[in-house]
Amino acid sequence: MQIKCYINNRLFNEVIEPDMLLIDFLRHTGFTSVKRGCDTANCGLCTVWVNEKTVLSCSVLAASVNGKHITTLEGVEDEAIAFGKFVADEGAEQCGYCSPGFIMSVLSMKRELNDPTEEEIKHYLSGNLCRCTGYMGQLRAIKKFLQQGKDGA
Amino acid sequence: MKVVSQSIDKLDAMALVTGKPVYTNDIAPQNCLIVKVLRSPHAYAKILSIKTDTALKVPGIACILTYKDVPNKRFTMAGQSYPEPSPYDRLILDQYVRYVGDPVAIVAGDSEKAVQKALKLIKAEYEVFKPILDPEEAIDNNTVIHTEEDYHVNFDIGNDVKRNICCSGGFESGNVDEAFEKCDVIVDEVYHTKANNQAMMETFITYTHMDYNGRLNIVSSTQIPFHVRRIAARALDIPKAKVRVIKPRIGGGFGAKQTVVSELFPAIVTLKTGKPAKMIFDRYETFAASTSRHEMKIRAKVGSDKDGNIKAIHITTLSNTGAYGEHGPTTVGLSGHKTMPLYNKAGAFKFEFQVVYTNTMSAGAFRGYGATQGAFALESAINELAAKLNMDPTILRQKNLLEEGEVLTAYHGETLRSCTLNSCINKGKELIKWDEKYPYKRISDHKVRAVGTAITMQGSGIAGIDIASVQIRLNDDGYYTLLVGATDMGTGCDTILGQMAAECLECDMDKIVVNGVDTDQSPYDTGSYASSTTYVTGMSVIKACKKLRDQMLTEASKILKVEKDTLEFDGQKIYNEEKSITLDKLAQELVVGDGNYLMASASHSSPYSPPPFMAGFVEIELDTETGQITVIDYFGIVDCGTPINPKLARIQVEGGIAQGIGMALCEDITYTELGKMKNNSFMQYKIPSRRDVGNIKVAFESSYEPTGPFGAKSIGEVVINTPPPAVAHAVYNAAGVNIRSLPITSEKILKGIMAKR
């Protein structure tokens, strides 16, 4: 079947199998930041945005994004760098494999939540697993990143 | 120091946070054959027949391999220095399958769909045997798991394979029986630690291809490229010279990738077909067809006089290595040798162990490597001893603690050269407000807050066995290339090794290019395991840089026509009182005409494995009506010698504690009665999320290790060991219930509370 969608604001017109998952579609089209970490929608590694809302791309059919706008980490590189500097400053990227999905969720949280508490941050991101860091360095990076946003405003 | 001890960003940090294609599956060619494996549905069976003809007719299938198609040369998948201590008990495909998940056939084809379809069309008939699932029933069972005639051990490991004993042995120092007779108080209990999965975020992934020289290239997410080269050559029965292994960035390992897991399947497909091939383990396979932490049942007997002077320790470990012996003979030793020495003053130590085969998935390497299991047993026993003595357990520990200068009889007779464990305990007590909170505070009619503690040690590399080499080159613009064979798996070792080089050569980090690992180019390194990179590879960096400096002075003296010993190097220039040459100029001169391109290599192997130490302190909240347990705060106070990069060291501690909390509270691999793993996904095997670990706080009490680089020891493993015993201790302080079997679930706690009522 044929689908037409925008990935990172670029139009794609592709022929796909009807049962193709969005994660495989994105990796196949070259957006390899999107990672697969499980088969059960538990890990959050494959998080992308569809029309600005976070989804697990392993749990969405590529066919269902016809006509929609998809954003991967490649599409928000400036923001990824802005936040990523705080992550690197904590040494909290470690193996980096969960970073793309995690960062997509953090950037989404920044859009959705105004001045979130520590508990709200943990709650929002609880679906993004990380096995390396113990999460504390990520939390420190998020707090500094959000604080900087405020200072700039 | 200018670069060492600085919290420098990881060299690869920005590539990782912007999602650049740096991992194995990101760089694999599009035209790879997709490789998948048909796996055994039985825990123990003999394959009577396999029909593949229908499956081969599926369009796009390139090959299907069975046990008849693979070399008949047994090997171990464990990545360890030759001669490997783990038995040669594997084939790539075997006529006997020994656990649910053992490979039966390898299928390769153009697309995942074709391969999946072909897998379903393979018909295998089995003669099914009664499996052994309980390690306590393994020895002298009617079922014998390894009956093959070519089963092989490289040296005496106390193996008795006909009795399902992979390995056995012991150690005694002093007279334990006599010492126990004189004790006023004795604790003698059995502690049970379970198989755990490393659960790194990137699963096992390998792609292979033949290069223009007709050599097999293996690109893989591995901690042990050089061991992969050796093991693959043996398993595939081809010369080592025909194998090249490359490690790109790795999405975590934690020991899982210290074993050859995914490499051989695409490798044999590429050898058979000549085509590039790729194998991606899905998460189910990563759980159920790799290697786990060794399940252990550990009897810990500890005795003291009435004043709390510990007189004797006796550890007896039964370890379950599963269907194959990967890391079986080596992990078990740590359950005694990296626990008992903490109480070196005891004087009498005894350690006995047996490692047995069962028809469960093979165990292997997982951060902590037996010390973690041993710590749960002995540290729990010490806490129970303190309770019997009616003594604060921190005081009991401090009374019996090992000290600098002592010879550690239970730790291979090594002399302890650096240790601040006593200060770690003091600092932890202060941070958690121990004296105020111990043992518990009731906060409502059914909620209690309680504290718990444990201490631990690990090693730094494998003394006298593992070796690390590096090469450093001076390039023509006056910058350096550092070639390492150690594998950065996210830990940041490329960065810290670069920091050490920059410190030695008195330059900024941007003058150091770090490159690793390609077995054709990188110097030999046993790999990143056993907490070795900082301590062992770090020393080879220092040695190589020293050699390079010397070579630079030699060349400069020739150019400047002055005596070499009048010259000094300050990182920018080589000079004496009269003459001077800049590094840039020197480097440029050396690559022109009769110059001499400078490269210095060095290897290091340490006769010592100095232990890092940690004291762990936890505060929990326990609901005594439901057994629900919540971690509030966890303090880890660490002596890793000099932290080379404090922020990366801190993350190691935080991450290790989080994994330890998972092991303490929820992580558990269990099997059905027929031997099928129940916990083969993140649905059934829960690892901690960011809401499950409380607040983890870290402090360093740095010692200075004279045999390490810049005073450093290791950090990677010691950090996982304290949570299980510390949490168990806090539960005891909250509810008076001793949980001696992991994980410490609400159900177990509540049952304990109800039994007391």
JSON list of N, CA and C in Angstrom, two decimals, chain A residues 17 19 27 33 35 37 39-40 42 45 73 77 81 88-90 93-97 103 123 125-126 128 131-135 138 140, chain B residues 9-10 13 16-17 20 23 25-26 113 197-199 202 251-252 254 283-284 490 647 650-652 654-655 658-659 667 683 688-691:
[
{"chain": "A", "resi": 17, "resn": "GLU", "atom": "N", "xyz": [4.26, -2.46, 3.33]},
{"chain": "A", "resi": 17, "resn": "GLU", "atom": "CA", "xyz": [3.39, -3.59, 3.67]},
{"chain": "A", "resi": 17, "resn": "GLU", "atom": "C", "xyz": [2.36, -3.08, 4.68]},
{"chain": "A", "resi": 19, "resn": "ASP", "atom": "N", "xyz": [1.21, -4.39, 7.27]},
{"chain": "A", "resi": 19, "resn": "ASP", "atom": "CA", "xyz": [1.48, -4.70, 8.69]},
{"chain": "A", "resi": 19, "resn": "ASP", "atom": "C", "xyz": [2.81, -4.11, 9.17]},
{"chain": "A", "resi": 27, "resn": "ARG", "atom": "N", "xyz": [13.11, 3.52, 10.55]},
{"chain": "A", "resi": 27, "resn": "ARG", "atom": "CA", "xyz": [14.50, 3.06, 10.41]},
{"chain": "A", "resi": 27, "resn": "ARG", "atom": "C", "xyz": [14.81, 2.77, 8.94]},
{"chain": "A", "resi": 33, "resn": "SER", "atom": "N", "xyz": [17.92, 6.97, 14.49]},
{"chain": "A", "resi": 33, "resn": "SER", "atom": "CA", "xyz": [17.95, 7.32, 15.93]},
{"chain": "A", "resi": 33, "resn": "SER", "atom": "C", "xyz": [16.89, 6.50, 16.68]},
{"chain": "A", "resi": 35, "resn": "LYS", "atom": "N", "xyz": [15.20, 3.58, 18.20]},
{"chain": "A", "resi": 35, "resn": "LYS", "atom": "CA", "xyz": [15.76, 2.30, 18.62]},
{"chain": "A", "resi": 35, "resn": "LYS", "atom": "C", "xyz": [14.67, 1.36, 19.13]},
{"chain": "A", "resi": 37, "resn": "GLY", "atom": "N", "xyz": [13.97, -1.56, 21.77]},
{"chain": "A", "resi": 37, "resn": "GLY", "atom": "CA", "xyz": [14.55, -2.12, 22.99]},
{"chain": "A", "resi": 37, "resn": "GLY", "atom": "C", "xyz": [13.77, -3.30, 23.53]},
{"chain": "A", "resi": 39, "resn": "ASP", "atom": "N", "xyz": [9.88, -5.92, 22.84]},
{"chain": "A", "resi": 39, "resn": "ASP", "atom": "CA", "xyz": [8.83, -6.32, 21.91]},
{"chain": "A", "resi": 39, "resn": "ASP", "atom": "C", "xyz": [7.46, -6.17, 22.56]},
{"chain": "A", "resi": 40, "resn": "THR", "atom": "N", "xyz": [7.43, -5.47, 23.69]},
{"chain": "A", "resi": 40, "resn": "THR", "atom": "CA", "xyz": [6.21, -5.47, 24.49]},
{"chain": "A", "resi": 40, "resn": "THR", "atom": "C", "xyz": [5.77, -4.06, 24.90]},
{"chain": "A", "resi": 42, "resn": "ASN", "atom": "N", "xyz": [7.33, -1.69, 26.48]},
{"chain": "A", "resi": 42, "resn": "ASN", "atom": "CA", "xyz": [7.67, -1.39, 27.87]},
{"chain": "A", "resi": 42, "resn": "ASN", "atom": "C", "xyz": [8.81, -0.40, 28.05]},
{"chain": "A", "resi": 45, "resn": "LEU", "atom": "N", "xyz": [12.21, 3.23, 24.25]},
{"chain": "A", "resi": 45, "resn": "LEU", "atom": "CA", "xyz": [13.34, 3.59, 23.38]},
{"chain": "A", "resi": 45, "resn": "LEU", "atom": "C", "xyz": [12.89, 4.14, 22.03]},
{"chain": "A", "resi": 73, "resn": "LEU", "atom": "N", "xyz": [14.19, 12.24, 16.60]},
{"chain": "A", "resi": 73, "resn": "LEU", "atom": "CA", "xyz": [15.24, 13.06, 17.19]},
{"chain": "A", "resi": 73, "resn": "LEU", "atom": "C", "xyz": [16.02, 13.84, 16.12]},
{"chain": "A", "resi": 77, "resn": "GLU", "atom": "N", "xyz": [17.11, 18.44, 16.19]},
{"chain": "A", "resi": 77, "resn": "GLU", "atom": "CA", "xyz": [18.51, 18.33, 16.59]},
{"chain": "A", "resi": 77, "resn": "GLU", "atom": "C", "xyz": [18.97, 19.50, 17.45]},
{"chain": "A", "resi": 81, "resn": "ILE", "atom": "N", "xyz": [20.55, 19.02, 21.08]},
{"chain": "A", "resi": 81, "resn": "ILE", "atom": "CA", "xyz": [21.88, 19.49, 21.50]},
{"chain": "A", "resi": 81, "resn": "ILE", "atom": "C", "xyz": [21.74, 20.35, 22.76]},
{"chain": "A", "resi": 88, "resn": "ALA", "atom": "N", "xyz": [25.19, 15.47, 28.96]},
{"chain": "A", "resi": 88, "resn": "ALA", "atom": "CA", "xyz": [26.63, 15.18, 28.89]},
{"chain": "A", "resi": 88, "resn": "ALA", "atom": "C", "xyz": [27.36, 15.75, 30.10]},
{"chain": "A", "resi": 89, "resn": "ASP", "atom": "N", "xyz": [26.88, 16.91, 30.56]},
{"chain": "A", "resi": 89, "resn": "ASP", "atom": "CA", "xyz": [27.50, 17.55, 31.71]},
{"chain": "A", "resi": 89, "resn": "ASP", "atom": "C", "xyz": [27.38, 16.69, 32.97]},
{"chain": "A", "resi": 90, "resn": "GLU", "atom": "N", "xyz": [26.37, 15.84, 33.00]},
{"chain": "A", "resi": 90, "resn": "GLU", "atom": "CA", "xyz": [26.21, 14.91, 34.13]},
{"chain": "A", "resi": 90, "resn": "GLU", "atom": "C", "xyz": [26.84, 13.55, 33.83]},
{"chain": "A", "resi": 93, "resn": "GLU", "atom": "N", "xyz": [24.54, 10.30, 29.68]},
{"chain": "A", "resi": 93, "resn": "GLU", "atom": "CA", "xyz": [24.12, 9.60, 28.46]},
{"chain": "A", "resi": 93, "resn": "GLU", "atom": "C", "xyz": [24.60, 8.16, 28.50]},
{"chain": "A", "resi": 94, "resn": "GLN", "atom": "N", "xyz": [25.72, 7.89, 29.16]},
{"chain": "A", "resi": 94, "resn": "GLN", "atom": "CA", "xyz": [26.29, 6.54, 29.25]},
{"chain": "A", "resi": 94, "resn": "GLN", "atom": "C", "xyz": [26.24, 5.80, 27.92]},
{"chain": "A", "resi": 95, "resn": "CYS", "atom": "N", "xyz": [25.56, 4.68, 27.82]},
{"chain": "A", "resi": 95, "resn": "CYS", "atom": "CA", "xyz": [25.63, 3.92, 26.57]},
{"chain": "A", "resi": 95, "resn": "CYS", "atom": "C", "xyz": [24.87, 4.63, 25.45]},
{"chain": "A", "resi": 96, "resn": "GLY", "atom": "N", "xyz": [23.93, 5.48, 25.81]},
{"chain": "A", "resi": 96, "resn": "GLY", "atom": "CA", "xyz": [23.26, 6.32, 24.82]},
{"chain": "A", "resi": 96, "resn": "GLY", "atom": "C", "xyz": [22.10, 5.68, 24.09]},
{"chain": "A", "resi": 97, "resn": "TYR", "atom": "N", "xyz": [21.88, 4.40, 24.33]},
{"chain": "A", "resi": 97, "resn": "TYR", "atom": "CA", "xyz": [20.88, 3.69, 23.52]},
{"chain": "A", "resi": 97, "resn": "TYR", "atom": "C", "xyz": [19.46, 4.15, 23.83]},
{"chain": "A", "resi": 103, "resn": "ILE", "atom": "N", "xyz": [14.95, 11.55, 25.14]},
{"chain": "A", "resi": 103, "resn": "ILE", "atom": "CA", "xyz": [14.99, 12.98, 24.84]},
{"chain": "A", "resi": 103, "resn": "ILE", "atom": "C", "xyz": [13.70, 13.43, 24.14]},
{"chain": "A", "resi": 123, "resn": "HIS", "atom": "N", "xyz": [7.00, 10.84, 36.93]},
{"chain": "A", "resi": 123, "resn": "HIS", "atom": "CA", "xyz": [5.77, 10.23, 36.45]},
{"chain": "A", "resi": 123, "resn": "HIS", "atom": "C", "xyz": [5.70, 10.31, 34.93]},
{"chain": "A", "resi": 125, "resn": "LEU", "atom": "N", "xyz": [8.01, 10.56, 32.77]},
{"chain": "A", "resi": 125, "resn": "LEU", "atom": "CA", "xyz": [9.05, 9.81, 32.06]},
{"chain": "A", "resi": 125, "resn": "LEU", "atom": "C", "xyz": [9.17, 8.36, 32.51]},
{"chain": "A", "resi": 126, "resn": "SER", "atom": "N", "xyz": [8.21, 7.89, 33.29]},
{"chain": "A", "resi": 126, "resn": "SER", "atom": "CA", "xyz": [8.36, 6.55, 33.86]},
{"chain": "A", "resi": 126, "resn": "SER", "atom": "C", "xyz": [8.37, 5.46, 32.79]},
{"chain": "A", "resi": 128, "resn": "ASN", "atom": "N", "xyz": [10.13, 5.57, 30.11]},
{"chain": "A", "resi": 128, "resn": "ASN", "atom": "CA", "xyz": [11.43, 5.55, 29.44]},
{"chain": "A", "resi": 128, "resn": "ASN", "atom": "C", "xyz": [12.45, 4.89, 30.35]},
{"chain": "A", "resi": 131, "resn": "ARG", "atom": "N", "xyz": [19.04, 1.49, 31.78]},
{"chain": "A", "resi": 131, "resn": "ARG", "atom": "CA", "xyz": [19.67, 0.49, 32.64]},
{"chain": "A", "resi": 131, "resn": "ARG", "atom": "C", "xyz": [21.03, 0.96, 33.14]},
{"chain": "A", "resi": 132, "resn": "CYS", "atom": "N", "xyz": [21.56, 2.04, 32.56]},
{"chain": "A", "resi": 132, "resn": "CYS", "atom": "CA", "xyz": [22.92, 2.45, 32.92]},
{"chain": "A", "resi": 132, "resn": "CYS", "atom": "C", "xyz": [22.98, 3.40, 34.11]},
{"chain": "A", "resi": 133, "resn": "THR", "atom": "N", "xyz": [22.13, 4.41, 34.12]},
{"chain": "A", "resi": 133, "resn": "THR", "atom": "CA", "xyz": [22.44, 5.60, 34.93]},
{"chain": "A", "resi": 133, "resn": "THR", "atom": "C", "xyz": [21.80, 5.62, 36.31]},
{"chain": "A", "resi": 134, "resn": "GLY", "atom": "N", "xyz": [20.80, 4.80, 36.55]},
{"chain": "A", "resi": 134, "resn": "GLY", "atom": "CA", "xyz": [20.09, 4.93, 37.82]},
{"chain": "A", "resi": 134, "resn": "GLY", "atom": "C", "xyz": [19.20, 6.17, 37.86]},
{"chain": "A", "resi": 135, "resn": "TYR", "atom": "N", "xyz": [19.06, 6.84, 36.72]},
{"chain": "A", "resi": 135, "resn": "TYR", "atom": "CA", "xyz": [18.11, 7.94, 36.49]},
{"chain": "A", "resi": 135, "resn": "TYR", "atom": "C", "xyz": [18.47, 9.27, 37.17]},
{"chain": "A", "resi": 138, "resn": "GLN", "atom": "N", "xyz": [20.07, 11.87, 34.87]},
{"chain": "A", "resi": 138, "resn": "GLN", "atom": "CA", "xyz": [19.07, 12.37, 33.92]},
{"chain": "A", "resi": 138, "resn": "GLN", "atom": "C", "xyz": [18.19, 13.42, 34.60]},
{"chain": "A", "resi": 140, "resn": "ARG", "atom": "N", "xyz": [18.94, 15.33, 37.19]},
{"chain": "A", "resi": 140, "resn": "ARG", "atom": "CA", "xyz": [19.70, 16.58, 37.40]},
{"chain": "A", "resi": 140, "resn": "ARG", "atom": "C", "xyz": [19.76, 17.37, 36.09]},
{"chain": "B", "resi": 9, "resn": "ASP", "atom": "N", "xyz": [33.47, 15.72, 29.70]},
{"chain": "B", "resi": 9, "resn": "ASP", "atom": "CA", "xyz": [32.38, 15.07, 28.96]},
{"chain": "B", "resi": 9, "resn": "ASP", "atom": "C", "xyz": [32.91, 13.84, 28.22]},
{"chain": "B", "resi": 10, "resn": "LYS", "atom": "N", "xyz": [32.06, 12.83, 28.10]},
{"chain": "B", "resi": 10, "resn": "LYS", "atom": "CA", "xyz": [32.45, 11.69, 27.29]},
{"chain": "B", "resi": 10, "resn": "LYS", "atom": "C", "xyz": [32.67, 12.12, 25.84]},
{"chain": "B", "resi": 13, "resn": "ALA", "atom": "N", "xyz": [29.69, 11.84, 23.65]},
{"chain": "B", "resi": 13, "resn": "ALA", "atom": "CA", "xyz": [28.42, 12.27, 24.26]},
{"chain": "B", "resi": 13, "resn": "ALA", "atom": "C", "xyz": [27.47, 12.91, 23.25]},
{"chain": "B", "resi": 16, "resn": "LEU", "atom": "N", "xyz": [25.83, 10.62, 20.81]},
{"chain": "B", "resi": 16, "resn": "LEU", "atom": "CA", "xyz": [24.81, 9.75, 21.40]},
{"chain": "B", "resi": 16, "resn": "LEU", "atom": "C", "xyz": [23.52, 10.52, 21.68]},
{"chain": "B", "resi": 17, "resn": "VAL", "atom": "N", "xyz": [23.63, 11.74, 22.19]},
{"chain": "B", "resi": 17, "resn": "VAL", "atom": "CA", "xyz": [22.39, 12.47, 22.52]},
{"chain": "B", "resi": 17, "resn": "VAL", "atom": "C", "xyz": [21.69, 13.04, 21.29]},
{"chain": "B", "resi": 20, "resn": "LYS", "atom": "N", "xyz": [22.95, 9.80, 16.58]},
{"chain": "B", "resi": 20, "resn": "LYS", "atom": "CA", "xyz": [23.73, 9.49, 15.37]},
{"chain": "B", "resi": 20, "resn": "LYS", "atom": "C", "xyz": [23.84, 7.96, 15.15]},
{"chain": "B", "resi": 23, "resn": "TYR", "atom": "N", "xyz": [25.63, 2.54, 16.29]},
{"chain": "B", "resi": 23, "resn": "TYR", "atom": "CA", "xyz": [25.53, 1.18, 16.83]},
{"chain": "B", "resi": 23, "resn": "TYR", "atom": "C", "xyz": [25.51, 0.16, 15.69]},
{"chain": "B", "resi": 25, "resn": "ASN", "atom": "N", "xyz": [23.52, -2.12, 14.48]},
{"chain": "B", "resi": 25, "resn": "ASN", "atom": "CA", "xyz": [22.41, -2.21, 13.53]},
{"chain": "B", "resi": 25, "resn": "ASN", "atom": "C", "xyz": [22.24, -0.95, 12.69]},
{"chain": "B", "resi": 26, "resn": "ASP", "atom": "N", "xyz": [22.80, 0.17, 13.17]},
{"chain": "B", "resi": 26, "resn": "ASP", "atom": "CA", "xyz": [22.70, 1.41, 12.39]},
{"chain": "B", "resi": 26, "resn": "ASP", "atom": "C", "xyz": [23.65, 1.40, 11.20]},
{"chain": "B", "resi": 113, "resn": "LYS", "atom": "N", "xyz": [10.27, -11.67, 6.97]},
{"chain": "B", "resi": 113, "resn": "LYS", "atom": "CA", "xyz": [9.03, -12.44, 6.77]},
{"chain": "B", "resi": 113, "resn": "LYS", "atom": "C", "xyz": [9.31, -13.83, 6.22]},
{"chain": "B", "resi": 197, "resn": "ASN", "atom": "N", "xyz": [18.68, -11.05, 34.77]},
{"chain": "B", "resi": 197, "resn": "ASN", "atom": "CA", "xyz": [19.08, -10.70, 33.41]},
{"chain": "B", "resi": 197, "resn": "ASN", "atom": "C", "xyz": [19.75, -9.32, 33.41]},
{"chain": "B", "resi": 198, "resn": "GLN", "atom": "N", "xyz": [20.81, -9.21, 32.62]},
{"chain": "B", "resi": 198, "resn": "GLN", "atom": "CA", "xyz": [21.56, -7.95, 32.58]},
{"chain": "B", "resi": 198, "resn": "GLN", "atom": "C", "xyz": [20.70, -6.81, 32.01]},
{"chain": "B", "resi": 199, "resn": "ALA", "atom": "N", "xyz": [19.85, -7.14, 31.06]},
{"chain": "B", "resi": 199, "resn": "ALA", "atom": "CA", "xyz": [18.85, -6.19, 30.54]},
{"chain": "B", "resi": 199, "resn": "ALA", "atom": "C", "xyz": [19.44, -4.87, 30.05]},
{"chain": "B", "resi": 202, "resn": "GLU", "atom": "N", "xyz": [20.44, -2.19, 24.52]},
{"chain": "B", "resi": 202, "resn": "GLU", "atom": "CA", "xyz": [20.66, -2.75, 23.18]},
{"chain": "B", "resi": 202, "resn": "GLU", "atom": "C", "xyz": [20.76, -4.25, 23.31]},
{"chain": "B", "resi": 251, "resn": "GLY", "atom": "N", "xyz": [25.39, -0.47, 23.17]},
{"chain": "B", "resi": 251, "resn": "GLY", "atom": "CA", "xyz": [24.27, -0.01, 24.00]},
{"chain": "B", "resi": 251, "resn": "GLY", "atom": "C", "xyz": [24.17, -0.77, 25.31]},
{"chain": "B", "resi": 252, "resn": "GLY", "atom": "N", "xyz": [25.26, -0.81, 26.04]},
{"chain": "B", "resi": 252, "resn": "GLY", "atom": "CA", "xyz": [25.27, -1.45, 27.37]},
{"chain": "B", "resi": 252, "resn": "GLY", "atom": "C", "xyz": [25.66, -2.92, 27.28]},
{"chain": "B", "resi": 254, "resn": "PHE", "atom": "N", "xyz": [27.07, -4.88, 30.76]},
{"chain": "B", "resi": 254, "resn": "PHE", "atom": "CA", "xyz": [26.93, -5.37, 32.14]},
{"chain": "B", "resi": 254, "resn": "PHE", "atom": "C", "xyz": [27.35, -6.83, 32.30]},
{"chain": "B", "resi": 283, "resn": "ARG", "atom": "N", "xyz": [13.95, -9.09, 22.19]},
{"chain": "B", "resi": 283, "resn": "ARG", "atom": "CA", "xyz": [14.07, -9.03, 23.65]},
{"chain": "B", "resi": 283, "resn": "ARG", "atom": "C", "xyz": [13.76, -10.38, 24.28]},
{"chain": "B", "resi": 284, "resn": "TYR", "atom": "N", "xyz": [12.85, -11.14, 23.68]},
{"chain": "B", "resi": 284, "resn": "TYR", "atom": "CA", "xyz": [12.54, -12.47, 24.23]},
{"chain": "B", "resi": 284, "resn": "TYR", "atom": "C", "xyz": [13.79, -13.35, 24.23]},
{"chain": "B", "resi": 490, "resn": "GLY", "atom": "N", "xyz": [29.78, 2.26, 26.90]},
{"chain": "B", "resi": 490, "resn": "GLY", "atom": "CA", "xyz": [28.93, 3.29, 27.45]},
{"chain": "B", "resi": 490, "resn": "GLY", "atom": "C", "xyz": [29.49, 3.83, 28.75]},
{"chain": "B", "resi": 647, "resn": "LYS", "atom": "N", "xyz": [32.53, 12.65, 37.52]},
{"chain": "B", "resi": 647, "resn": "LYS", "atom": "CA", "xyz": [31.10, 12.55, 37.17]},
{"chain": "B", "resi": 647, "resn": "LYS", "atom": "C", "xyz": [30.79, 11.19, 36.56]},
{"chain": "B", "resi": 650, "resn": "ARG", "atom": "N", "xyz": [30.62, 8.79, 39.39]},
{"chain": "B", "resi": 650, "resn": "ARG", "atom": "CA", "xyz": [29.36, 8.94, 40.12]},
{"chain": "B", "resi": 650, "resn": "ARG", "atom": "C", "xyz": [28.22, 8.22, 39.41]},
{"chain": "B", "resi": 651, "resn": "ILE", "atom": "N", "xyz": [28.16, 8.37, 38.08]},
{"chain": "B", "resi": 651, "resn": "ILE", "atom": "CA", "xyz": [27.08, 7.71, 37.33]},
{"chain": "B", "resi": 651, "resn": "ILE", "atom": "C", "xyz": [27.20, 6.18, 37.45]},
{"chain": "B", "resi": 652, "resn": "GLN", "atom": "N", "xyz": [28.46, 5.68, 37.47]},
{"chain": "B", "resi": 652, "resn": "GLN", "atom": "CA", "xyz": [28.63, 4.24, 37.67]},
{"chain": "B", "resi": 652, "resn": "GLN", "atom": "C", "xyz": [28.00, 3.82, 38.99]},
{"chain": "B", "resi": 654, "resn": "GLU", "atom": "N", "xyz": [25.63, 5.38, 40.78]},
{"chain": "B", "resi": 654, "resn": "GLU", "atom": "CA", "xyz": [24.17, 5.53, 40.76]},
{"chain": "B", "resi": 654, "resn": "GLU", "atom": "C", "xyz": [23.52, 4.39, 39.97]},
{"chain": "B", "resi": 655, "resn": "GLY", "atom": "N", "xyz": [24.12, 4.09, 38.81]},
{"chain": "B", "resi": 655, "resn": "GLY", "atom": "CA", "xyz": [23.56, 3.04, 37.96]},
{"chain": "B", "resi": 655, "resn": "GLY", "atom": "C", "xyz": [23.68, 1.67, 38.60]},
{"chain": "B", "resi": 658, "resn": "ALA", "atom": "N", "xyz": [21.08, 1.32, 41.33]},
{"chain": "B", "resi": 658, "resn": "ALA", "atom": "CA", "xyz": [19.73, 1.10, 40.77]},
{"chain": "B", "resi": 658, "resn": "ALA", "atom": "C", "xyz": [19.57, -0.36, 40.35]},
{"chain": "B", "resi": 659, "resn": "GLN", "atom": "N", "xyz": [20.60, -0.93, 39.70]},
{"chain": "B", "resi": 659, "resn": "GLN", "atom": "CA", "xyz": [20.51, -2.34, 39.32]},
{"chain": "B", "resi": 659, "resn": "GLN", "atom": "C", "xyz": [20.43, -3.22, 40.57]},
{"chain": "B", "resi": 667, "resn": "GLU", "atom": "N", "xyz": [13.73, -8.29, 40.52]},
{"chain": "B", "resi": 667, "resn": "GLU", "atom": "CA", "xyz": [14.23, -9.05, 39.36]},
{"chain": "B", "resi": 667, "resn": "GLU", "atom": "C", "xyz": [14.40, -10.52, 39.70]},
{"chain": "B", "resi": 683, "resn": "MET", "atom": "N", "xyz": [7.62, -7.26, 30.45]},
{"chain": "B", "resi": 683, "resn": "MET", "atom": "CA", "xyz": [6.31, -7.42, 31.09]},
{"chain": "B", "resi": 683, "resn": "MET", "atom": "C", "xyz": [6.45, -8.27, 32.35]},
{"chain": "B", "resi": 688, "resn": "PRO", "atom": "N", "xyz": [13.92, -1.71, 37.39]},
{"chain": "B", "resi": 688, "resn": "PRO", "atom": "CA", "xyz": [13.43, -0.49, 38.02]},
{"chain": "B", "resi": 688, "resn": "PRO", "atom": "C", "xyz": [13.20, 0.64, 37.01]},
{"chain": "B", "resi": 689, "resn": "SER", "atom": "N", "xyz": [12.10, 1.32, 37.16]},
{"chain": "B", "resi": 689, "resn": "SER", "atom": "CA", "xyz": [11.87, 2.56, 36.42]},
{"chain": "B", "resi": 689, "resn": "SER", "atom": "C", "xyz": [12.35, 3.69, 37.32]},
{"chain": "B", "resi": 690, "resn": "ARG", "atom": "N", "xyz": [12.23, 4.93, 36.83]},
{"chain": "B", "resi": 690, "resn": "ARG", "atom": "CA", "xyz": [12.75, 6.03, 37.64]},
{"chain": "B", "resi": 690, "resn": "ARG", "atom": "C", "xyz": [11.89, 6.31, 38.87]},
{"chain": "B", "resi": 691, "resn": "ARG", "atom": "N", "xyz": [10.77, 5.64, 38.98]},
{"chain": "B", "resi": 691, "resn": "ARG", "atom": "CA", "xyz": [9.95, 5.84, 40.18]},
{"chain": "B", "resi": 691, "resn": "ARG", "atom": "C", "xyz": [10.24, 4.78, 41.24]}
]
